[in-house]
Amino acid sequence: MEHLINIFVKSVFLENMIFAYFLGMCSYLAVSKSVKAAMGLGIAVVFVLTVTVPVDYLLDNYILKAGALSWLGDSFQNVDLEFLSFIMFIAVIASITQLVEMVVEKYTPVLYNQLGIYLPLIAVNCAILGGSLFMQQKDFGTLAEATTYGFGSGIGWLLAIVGIAAIREKIQYSKVPAPLRGAGIAFIITGLMGIAFMGFTGIKL
Amino acid sequence: MKDLNNLFEKAKPFVEKGGKFHWLYSTYEAFYAFCFVSKNTSKSGTHIHDYIDLKRTMSIVVIALLPALLFGMYNVGYQHFGAAGMLNSTDFFKIFLFGFLKVLPIIVVSYVVGLGIEFLFAQLRGHQVNEGFLVTGLLIPMIMPVNVPLWMVAVATAFSVIFVKEVFGGTGMNVWNPALVARAFLFFAYPAHMSGDSAWISVSGIEKLADGFTGATPLAQAITAETANAPIPVDFWNSFTGLIPGSIGETSTIAILIGALILIFTGIGSWKIMLSTLGGGIVMALIFNIFGGNNTYMTMPFWNQLVIGGFAFGTVFMATDPVSSAQTERGKWIYGFLIGVLAILIRVINPAFPEGMMMAILLMNTFAPLIDYIVVQGNIKRRMKRSKIIA
């Protein structure tokens, strides 16, 4: 249990998708104009990450890894399909995103309109693919660990996008220099948030 | 006084619209407002007119900072002569003078660079020069180690004034506390000058250091003791009065408490934030005390945690910054409490950071708008519910 908490805290704060790896920046910058939309997209990302990372984990361990296919028989002992992992992971992510899109469209059409193109674009959100690839790299021992990691990464991303959305709503009436309005000030905010998050680097868990 | 006024009156035609130096108008206005009182009245929008304007607010904060600053100057001298082993043979004024001469250049650099940029931006963008920097410019030297090179102070001040304040629109618009970002900037850019044992005590000109001299701050000693699993050498009364190595203004808890009283009495600093930060720190230290086990840093009693490092200074002067803290009343409790918890947490479990207060406040500055948003939405929801019941 303690082990899982460690993985969770690490993936939320220390290895934050946005502030440590700068992954998923496009939707992070584009959908962070209002807290509501940011919350919606953030929850969608949490959901997709929590589902895709364990699915990809199973895929990796029972089909793709070197020797993973040995459950089919001894003749598959030496098969290594790892070169397929990118395409397989993307396929899984795309199908889960499709599912999320259908659910969101059915139950909250307002949010669906607000998120616009960025909802289907979750499929190519680098944070999602990054989650699966980091999972592969970290070589987790159990399914529970992989799920915790996916969930934690999603929560970290959610925290980042909701945080910047609240800041951007706050500075709506500030007199930001004209050339910096919009994306420019968003980049500066992201950098300063990154400085604030650096307090967690160096923690040994 | 009258001559000065005449001078201003004489200069006025030159800087007014159509005058030769009209682009200097906000500089003129700033100096005039500094010497007398601004003649301008608000022309548009909704304004609340009150006796307590920005100038007065900032002046009170500066007054509240003075005890800690003066004590900090004395402490710089005290540490210097203590390191030389000459404390008994040096009188009070010599000690103070040494510290004064050490600290003054840092203050001057911070004010000149910061105000220079502020004036420049005011001219270019055509707004008035605000008094906000008077406090920031004093806070920056007070959270620096005494041995910091002056050009670093200049770079950090420039960075924070431009990227934390001016790009957001100047005084009152910033999301983070500029003074703290200046320190964080130096901490990450030049760690060797901002931590370690050689940063905190001025030893220049000392031929022979006293026996047993270390130069480590109590926080650094605590980390060392933690790895060695030895008892932590914190002397509560020394830390409370402030005769310990540390950043210039942060060491003396008692001088900071005087400042806190001034801020609370005049209603400028939020007592809610101070109280909840204190509460958060105590709660987290107690949790560590209970679950700490053999780790000596975790078993350190909470009253020692509160007097070492920047906890007191951050609580009173940094967390209560009216611009970057949470604005809603309930948000202030949450904001302060989380600062206290995070400060002790980072301090104890993160060996890379001797001081967690700076990072804790910056992190909560980041999330203060979110806290406000949640509190406001909660209020809206509750009132909607209430109105439905009545209807």
Coordinates of C-alpha atoms in Angstrom, one line a residue, chain A residues 15 33 36 50 71 134 147 162 182 204:
Chain A
E15 CA 7.2 13.7 -12.3
K33 CA -9.0 29.8 -20.6
K36 CA -14.8 24.7 -16.2
T50 CA -6.3 5.5 -15.9
W71 CA 1.9 -18.5 -22.8
F134 CA 7.0 5.8 -19.2
T147 CA -2.9 1.8 -12.8
V162 CA -6.9 23.7 -13.5
G182 CA -2.9 35.1 -24.9
K204 CA 13.4 10.8 -2.1

